Short mmCIF file of N, CA and C in Angstrom, two decimals:
data_model
loop_
_atom_site.label_atom_id
_atom_site.label_comp_id
_atom_site.label_asym_id
_atom_site.label_seq_id
_atom_site.Cartn_x
_atom_site.Cartn_y
_atom_site.Cartn_z
N MET O 1 27.09 22.54 34.18
CA MET O 1 27.44 21.67 33.08
C MET O 1 28.94 21.72 32.88
N LYS O 2 29.54 20.57 32.67
CA LYS O 2 30.99 20.50 32.47
C LYS O 2 31.35 21.24 31.19
N GLN O 3 32.51 21.88 31.19
CA GLN O 3 32.97 22.68 30.06
C GLN O 3 33.18 21.83 28.81
N TRP O 4 33.70 20.61 28.94
CA TRP O 4 34.00 19.76 27.78
C TRP O 4 32.72 19.24 27.11
N PHE O 5 31.58 19.26 27.85
CA PHE O 5 30.32 18.74 27.31
C PHE O 5 29.59 19.76 26.44
N LYS O 6 29.77 21.06 26.70
CA LYS O 6 29.05 22.11 25.98
C LYS O 6 29.21 22.03 24.46
N PRO O 7 30.43 21.84 23.92
CA PRO O 7 30.53 21.78 22.46
C PRO O 7 29.85 20.54 21.87
N LEU O 8 29.68 19.48 22.66
CA LEU O 8 29.07 18.26 22.14
C LEU O 8 27.55 18.29 22.20
N LEU O 9 26.97 19.21 22.95
CA LEU O 9 25.52 19.26 23.11
C LEU O 9 24.79 19.45 21.78
N PRO O 10 25.17 20.42 20.93
CA PRO O 10 24.46 20.56 19.65
C PRO O 10 24.56 19.29 18.80
N LEU O 11 25.70 18.61 18.82
CA LEU O 11 25.85 17.38 18.05
C LEU O 11 24.93 16.28 18.59
N ALA O 12 24.83 16.18 19.90
CA ALA O 12 23.97 15.17 20.51
C ALA O 12 22.50 15.44 20.17
N VAL O 13 22.07 16.69 20.20
CA VAL O 13 20.69 17.04 19.86
C VAL O 13 20.41 16.72 18.39
N ALA O 14 21.33 17.11 17.50
CA ALA O 14 21.15 16.83 16.07
C ALA O 14 21.10 15.33 15.81
N ALA O 15 21.95 14.57 16.45
CA ALA O 15 21.96 13.12 16.26
C ALA O 15 20.66 12.50 16.74
N SER O 16 20.13 12.97 17.86
CA SER O 16 18.87 12.41 18.35
C SER O 16 17.72 12.76 17.43
N MET O 17 17.74 13.95 16.83
CA MET O 17 16.69 14.32 15.89
C MET O 17 16.77 13.46 14.63
N LEU O 18 17.98 13.21 14.13
CA LEU O 18 18.13 12.37 12.94
C LEU O 18 17.72 10.94 13.22
N THR O 19 18.04 10.45 14.39
CA THR O 19 17.65 9.09 14.76
C THR O 19 16.13 9.00 14.81
N GLY O 20 15.47 10.00 15.36
CA GLY O 20 14.01 10.01 15.41
C GLY O 20 13.41 9.99 14.02
N CYS O 21 13.98 10.75 13.09
CA CYS O 21 13.47 10.76 11.72
C CYS O 21 13.67 9.40 11.06
N ALA O 22 14.82 8.82 11.25
CA ALA O 22 15.09 7.52 10.61
C ALA O 22 14.15 6.46 11.12
N THR O 23 13.85 6.50 12.41
CA THR O 23 12.96 5.50 12.98
C THR O 23 11.55 5.68 12.46
N SER O 24 11.03 6.91 12.44
CA SER O 24 9.66 7.12 12.01
C SER O 24 9.49 6.90 10.52
N ASN O 25 10.54 7.05 9.73
CA ASN O 25 10.45 6.87 8.29
C ASN O 25 10.89 5.48 7.84
N ALA O 26 11.25 4.62 8.75
CA ALA O 26 11.78 3.32 8.37
C ALA O 26 10.70 2.43 7.74
N VAL O 27 9.45 2.64 8.13
CA VAL O 27 8.35 1.83 7.60
C VAL O 27 7.32 2.74 6.96
N VAL O 28 6.84 2.33 5.79
CA VAL O 28 5.79 3.05 5.10
C VAL O 28 4.49 2.29 5.32
N GLU O 29 3.45 2.99 5.75
CA GLU O 29 2.14 2.36 5.90
C GLU O 29 1.28 2.76 4.71
N ILE O 30 0.77 1.75 4.01
CA ILE O 30 -0.14 1.96 2.89
C ILE O 30 -1.44 1.27 3.30
N HIS O 31 -2.51 2.05 3.41
CA HIS O 31 -3.76 1.47 3.88
C HIS O 31 -4.94 2.13 3.21
N GLY O 32 -6.06 1.45 3.32
CA GLY O 32 -7.29 1.98 2.74
C GLY O 32 -8.32 0.90 2.62
N GLU O 33 -9.15 1.03 1.58
CA GLU O 33 -10.20 0.05 1.36
C GLU O 33 -10.45 -0.14 -0.13
N VAL O 34 -10.90 -1.34 -0.46
CA VAL O 34 -11.32 -1.67 -1.81
C VAL O 34 -12.83 -1.79 -1.78
N TRP O 35 -13.48 -1.26 -2.82
CA TRP O 35 -14.94 -1.33 -2.85
C TRP O 35 -15.44 -1.47 -4.27
N TYR O 36 -16.68 -1.90 -4.40
CA TYR O 36 -17.34 -1.99 -5.69
C TYR O 36 -18.74 -1.41 -5.56
N LYS O 37 -19.30 -0.92 -6.67
CA LYS O 37 -20.60 -0.24 -6.65
C LYS O 37 -21.78 -1.20 -6.64
N GLU O 38 -21.62 -2.37 -7.22
CA GLU O 38 -22.73 -3.30 -7.34
C GLU O 38 -23.27 -3.69 -5.97
N ARG O 39 -24.57 -3.72 -5.86
CA ARG O 39 -25.22 -4.16 -4.61
C ARG O 39 -25.45 -5.65 -4.71
N MET O 40 -24.44 -6.38 -4.30
CA MET O 40 -24.53 -7.83 -4.37
C MET O 40 -23.59 -8.45 -3.34
N ALA O 41 -24.01 -9.58 -2.84
CA ALA O 41 -23.13 -10.35 -1.96
C ALA O 41 -22.34 -11.31 -2.83
N LEU O 42 -21.06 -11.43 -2.54
CA LEU O 42 -20.23 -12.35 -3.31
C LEU O 42 -20.25 -13.73 -2.67
N PRO O 43 -20.04 -14.77 -3.47
CA PRO O 43 -19.97 -16.13 -2.91
C PRO O 43 -18.86 -16.22 -1.87
N GLU O 44 -19.04 -17.14 -0.92
CA GLU O 44 -18.06 -17.30 0.17
C GLU O 44 -16.66 -17.61 -0.31
N ASP O 45 -16.54 -18.28 -1.46
CA ASP O 45 -15.22 -18.66 -1.94
C ASP O 45 -14.60 -17.62 -2.89
N ALA O 46 -15.21 -16.43 -2.98
CA ALA O 46 -14.58 -15.33 -3.73
C ALA O 46 -13.34 -14.89 -2.96
N VAL O 47 -12.32 -14.48 -3.69
CA VAL O 47 -11.04 -14.09 -3.08
C VAL O 47 -10.66 -12.69 -3.57
N ILE O 48 -10.27 -11.84 -2.63
CA ILE O 48 -9.73 -10.53 -3.01
C ILE O 48 -8.22 -10.57 -2.87
N THR O 49 -7.56 -9.96 -3.85
CA THR O 49 -6.11 -9.82 -3.82
C THR O 49 -5.79 -8.33 -4.00
N VAL O 50 -5.02 -7.78 -3.08
CA VAL O 50 -4.57 -6.40 -3.16
C VAL O 50 -3.05 -6.44 -3.19
N GLN O 51 -2.46 -5.69 -4.13
CA GLN O 51 -1.00 -5.70 -4.30
C GLN O 51 -0.43 -4.30 -4.29
N VAL O 52 0.77 -4.18 -3.75
CA VAL O 52 1.60 -3.00 -3.94
C VAL O 52 2.54 -3.36 -5.08
N GLN O 53 2.50 -2.57 -6.15
CA GLN O 53 3.23 -2.91 -7.37
C GLN O 53 4.17 -1.79 -7.78
N ASP O 54 5.35 -2.19 -8.25
CA ASP O 54 6.28 -1.26 -8.90
C ASP O 54 5.93 -1.29 -10.37
N VAL O 55 5.41 -0.19 -10.89
CA VAL O 55 4.95 -0.11 -12.28
C VAL O 55 5.84 0.81 -13.10
N SER O 56 7.10 0.90 -12.74
CA SER O 56 8.02 1.84 -13.36
C SER O 56 8.40 1.47 -14.79
N LEU O 57 8.50 0.19 -15.09
CA LEU O 57 8.94 -0.23 -16.42
C LEU O 57 7.75 -0.35 -17.36
N MET O 58 7.81 0.42 -18.45
CA MET O 58 6.75 0.33 -19.45
C MET O 58 6.88 -0.98 -20.22
N ASP O 59 5.78 -1.49 -20.69
CA ASP O 59 5.75 -2.72 -21.48
C ASP O 59 6.35 -3.90 -20.74
N ALA O 60 6.23 -3.91 -19.43
CA ALA O 60 6.71 -5.03 -18.62
C ALA O 60 5.71 -5.26 -17.49
N PRO O 61 5.57 -6.49 -17.06
CA PRO O 61 4.65 -6.74 -15.93
C PRO O 61 5.10 -5.99 -14.68
N ALA O 62 4.12 -5.60 -13.88
CA ALA O 62 4.44 -4.92 -12.63
C ALA O 62 5.15 -5.89 -11.69
N GLU O 63 6.10 -5.34 -10.93
CA GLU O 63 6.78 -6.15 -9.92
C GLU O 63 5.99 -6.02 -8.62
N VAL O 64 5.59 -7.15 -8.06
CA VAL O 64 4.79 -7.15 -6.83
C VAL O 64 5.73 -7.00 -5.63
N ILE O 65 5.53 -5.93 -4.87
CA ILE O 65 6.33 -5.65 -3.68
C ILE O 65 5.71 -6.33 -2.46
N ALA O 66 4.37 -6.30 -2.37
CA ALA O 66 3.66 -6.91 -1.25
C ALA O 66 2.27 -7.31 -1.73
N GLU O 67 1.70 -8.30 -1.05
CA GLU O 67 0.38 -8.80 -1.46
C GLU O 67 -0.45 -9.17 -0.24
N PHE O 68 -1.74 -8.87 -0.32
CA PHE O 68 -2.72 -9.18 0.72
C PHE O 68 -3.82 -9.99 0.03
N GLU O 69 -4.21 -11.11 0.60
CA GLU O 69 -5.24 -11.94 0.00
C GLU O 69 -6.14 -12.50 1.10
N ARG O 70 -7.45 -12.52 0.83
CA ARG O 70 -8.38 -13.11 1.78
C ARG O 70 -9.70 -13.44 1.08
N ASN O 71 -10.47 -14.32 1.71
CA ASN O 71 -11.82 -14.56 1.23
C ASN O 71 -12.78 -13.87 2.19
N ASP O 72 -14.05 -14.23 2.17
CA ASP O 72 -15.05 -13.53 2.96
C ASP O 72 -15.10 -12.07 2.53
N VAL O 73 -15.34 -11.88 1.23
CA VAL O 73 -15.28 -10.56 0.62
C VAL O 73 -16.63 -9.86 0.74
N SER O 74 -16.63 -8.72 1.39
CA SER O 74 -17.79 -7.83 1.40
C SER O 74 -17.27 -6.41 1.36
N THR O 75 -17.98 -5.55 0.65
CA THR O 75 -17.50 -4.19 0.44
C THR O 75 -17.87 -3.31 1.62
N PRO O 76 -17.03 -2.39 2.05
CA PRO O 76 -15.63 -2.19 1.65
C PRO O 76 -14.71 -3.21 2.33
N ILE O 77 -13.60 -3.46 1.66
CA ILE O 77 -12.61 -4.42 2.15
C ILE O 77 -11.38 -3.64 2.59
N PRO O 78 -11.09 -3.59 3.88
CA PRO O 78 -9.91 -2.84 4.33
C PRO O 78 -8.61 -3.58 4.02
N PHE O 79 -7.55 -2.81 3.79
CA PHE O 79 -6.22 -3.40 3.61
C PHE O 79 -5.19 -2.51 4.28
N GLN O 80 -4.06 -3.12 4.63
CA GLN O 80 -2.96 -2.39 5.24
C GLN O 80 -1.65 -3.11 4.92
N PHE O 81 -0.67 -2.34 4.52
CA PHE O 81 0.68 -2.85 4.28
C PHE O 81 1.64 -2.02 5.11
N LEU O 82 2.59 -2.67 5.77
CA LEU O 82 3.70 -2.01 6.45
C LEU O 82 4.96 -2.51 5.76
N ILE O 83 5.61 -1.62 5.01
CA ILE O 83 6.74 -2.01 4.17
C ILE O 83 7.93 -1.14 4.51
N ASN O 84 9.11 -1.76 4.63
CA ASN O 84 10.32 -0.99 4.89
C ASN O 84 10.56 0.00 3.76
N ARG O 85 10.87 1.22 4.13
CA ARG O 85 11.07 2.28 3.14
C ARG O 85 12.18 1.93 2.15
N ASP O 86 13.18 1.18 2.59
CA ASP O 86 14.29 0.88 1.69
C ASP O 86 13.89 -0.09 0.57
N GLN O 87 12.67 -0.63 0.59
CA GLN O 87 12.20 -1.46 -0.52
C GLN O 87 11.70 -0.62 -1.69
N PHE O 88 11.55 0.68 -1.48
CA PHE O 88 11.10 1.59 -2.52
C PHE O 88 12.31 2.33 -3.10
N GLU O 89 12.41 2.37 -4.42
CA GLU O 89 13.54 3.01 -5.07
C GLU O 89 13.15 4.41 -5.55
N ASP O 90 14.06 5.36 -5.38
CA ASP O 90 13.83 6.72 -5.87
C ASP O 90 13.58 6.70 -7.37
N GLY O 91 12.64 7.49 -7.80
CA GLY O 91 12.35 7.59 -9.23
C GLY O 91 11.41 6.51 -9.76
N HIS O 92 11.03 5.56 -8.92
CA HIS O 92 10.09 4.52 -9.36
C HIS O 92 8.66 4.93 -9.03
N THR O 93 7.72 4.33 -9.73
CA THR O 93 6.30 4.60 -9.54
C THR O 93 5.65 3.35 -8.96
N TYR O 94 4.86 3.56 -7.91
CA TYR O 94 4.21 2.45 -7.21
C TYR O 94 2.70 2.66 -7.19
N ASN O 95 1.97 1.59 -7.42
CA ASN O 95 0.52 1.61 -7.43
C ASN O 95 -0.03 0.53 -6.52
N VAL O 96 -1.30 0.70 -6.15
CA VAL O 96 -2.06 -0.37 -5.52
C VAL O 96 -2.96 -0.95 -6.60
N GLY O 97 -2.96 -2.27 -6.71
CA GLY O 97 -3.84 -2.97 -7.64
C GLY O 97 -4.71 -3.93 -6.86
N ALA O 98 -5.97 -4.09 -7.30
CA ALA O 98 -6.89 -4.98 -6.59
C ALA O 98 -7.73 -5.76 -7.60
N ARG O 99 -8.06 -6.99 -7.21
CA ARG O 99 -8.93 -7.82 -8.04
C ARG O 99 -9.68 -8.80 -7.13
N ILE O 100 -10.85 -9.19 -7.59
CA ILE O 100 -11.65 -10.20 -6.91
C ILE O 100 -11.86 -11.34 -7.90
N THR O 101 -11.58 -12.55 -7.45
CA THR O 101 -11.73 -13.72 -8.31
C THR O 101 -12.66 -14.73 -7.65
N LEU O 102 -13.20 -15.60 -8.49
CA LEU O 102 -14.01 -16.70 -8.02
C LEU O 102 -13.59 -17.93 -8.82
N ASN O 103 -13.07 -18.94 -8.14
CA ASN O 103 -12.54 -20.14 -8.80
C ASN O 103 -11.50 -19.77 -9.87
N ASP O 104 -10.62 -18.86 -9.52
CA ASP O 104 -9.55 -18.37 -10.39
C ASP O 104 -10.04 -17.62 -11.63
N LYS O 105 -11.30 -17.23 -11.66
CA LYS O 105 -11.85 -16.44 -12.76
C LYS O 105 -12.09 -15.03 -12.25
N LEU O 106 -11.64 -14.04 -13.03
CA LEU O 106 -11.72 -12.65 -12.64
C LEU O 106 -13.16 -12.16 -12.61
N MET O 107 -13.56 -11.55 -11.49
CA MET O 107 -14.90 -10.96 -11.35
C MET O 107 -14.83 -9.44 -11.35
N PHE O 108 -13.88 -8.87 -10.59
CA PHE O 108 -13.72 -7.42 -10.46
C PHE O 108 -12.24 -7.09 -10.54
N ILE O 109 -11.94 -5.89 -11.08
CA ILE O 109 -10.55 -5.41 -11.11
C ILE O 109 -10.56 -3.89 -11.14
N ASN O 110 -9.51 -3.28 -10.62
CA ASN O 110 -9.42 -1.82 -10.72
C ASN O 110 -9.06 -1.46 -12.16
N THR O 111 -9.72 -0.43 -12.69
CA THR O 111 -9.50 -0.03 -14.09
C THR O 111 -8.74 1.29 -14.20
N GLN O 112 -8.42 1.88 -13.09
CA GLN O 112 -7.59 3.08 -13.09
C GLN O 112 -6.41 2.86 -12.16
N ALA O 113 -5.38 3.67 -12.34
CA ALA O 113 -4.18 3.55 -11.52
C ALA O 113 -4.41 4.26 -10.18
N TYR O 114 -3.96 3.61 -9.11
CA TYR O 114 -4.02 4.19 -7.77
C TYR O 114 -2.58 4.34 -7.29
N ARG O 115 -2.02 5.50 -7.58
CA ARG O 115 -0.61 5.77 -7.30
C ARG O 115 -0.38 5.96 -5.81
N ILE O 116 0.71 5.41 -5.33
CA ILE O 116 1.08 5.50 -3.92
C ILE O 116 1.98 6.71 -3.70
N ASP O 117 1.60 7.55 -2.75
CA ASP O 117 2.43 8.67 -2.32
C ASP O 117 3.10 8.23 -1.02
N LEU O 118 4.39 7.96 -1.09
CA LEU O 118 5.11 7.43 0.08
C LEU O 118 5.14 8.39 1.25
N ASP O 119 4.88 9.67 1.01
CA ASP O 119 4.92 10.65 2.08
C ASP O 119 3.54 10.99 2.64
N SER O 120 2.52 10.28 2.17
CA SER O 120 1.16 10.55 2.63
C SER O 120 0.70 9.46 3.59
N SER O 121 -0.07 9.86 4.58
CA SER O 121 -0.64 8.88 5.50
C SER O 121 -2.15 8.76 5.28
N GLU O 122 -2.65 9.39 4.21
CA GLU O 122 -4.07 9.34 3.90
C GLU O 122 -4.46 7.95 3.42
N PRO O 123 -5.63 7.45 3.84
CA PRO O 123 -6.08 6.14 3.34
C PRO O 123 -6.45 6.22 1.86
N MET O 124 -6.28 5.11 1.17
CA MET O 124 -6.61 5.03 -0.25
C MET O 124 -7.99 4.40 -0.40
N SER O 125 -8.70 4.80 -1.43
CA SER O 125 -10.00 4.21 -1.76
C SER O 125 -9.90 3.67 -3.17
N VAL O 126 -9.90 2.35 -3.29
CA VAL O 126 -9.67 1.68 -4.58
C VAL O 126 -10.99 1.08 -5.06
N LEU O 127 -11.49 1.57 -6.19
CA LEU O 127 -12.72 1.07 -6.78
C LEU O 127 -12.38 -0.04 -7.78
N VAL O 128 -13.06 -1.18 -7.64
CA VAL O 128 -12.92 -2.26 -8.61
C VAL O 128 -14.21 -2.34 -9.42
N GLN O 129 -14.06 -2.61 -10.71
CA GLN O 129 -15.18 -2.66 -11.64
C GLN O 129 -15.49 -4.11 -12.00
N LYS O 130 -16.76 -4.42 -12.20
CA LYS O 130 -17.17 -5.76 -12.59
C LYS O 130 -16.70 -6.03 -14.01
N VAL O 131 -16.19 -7.25 -14.22
CA VAL O 131 -15.70 -7.66 -15.52
C VAL O 131 -16.88 -8.18 -16.33
N ALA O 132 -17.00 -7.70 -17.58
CA ALA O 132 -18.08 -8.17 -18.46
C ALA O 132 -17.86 -9.62 -18.86
N ARG O 133 -18.94 -10.37 -18.96
CA ARG O 133 -18.84 -11.78 -19.38
C ARG O 133 -19.69 -12.02 -20.57
#
């Protein structure tokens, strides 16, 4: 090995390790499934909406970071978001919210908070409850 290269070797190794970390952390994957307890088939035109929400501000509507929507709803309903990490701000709180609608009328919604852990790769299980009519 050339003498002038030896002092640069530790720097090159450190730089490659940092680059690897930046690449693997550049995207956050948020995934899981939405489900409901009722044993029923939903009409074909029912629509599920799953959102990644910034819920940091009290007494203000959540800011929607990403949204997934589809029909052909049957439980469980898988979802996946791939979001750039720089879209998340330090000190903010993020949740997954889900709802099922039929003709723009709410049928099911999550009634508890499902907080997102940006450092976890575990799938989320989001329960939606039937809305009383």
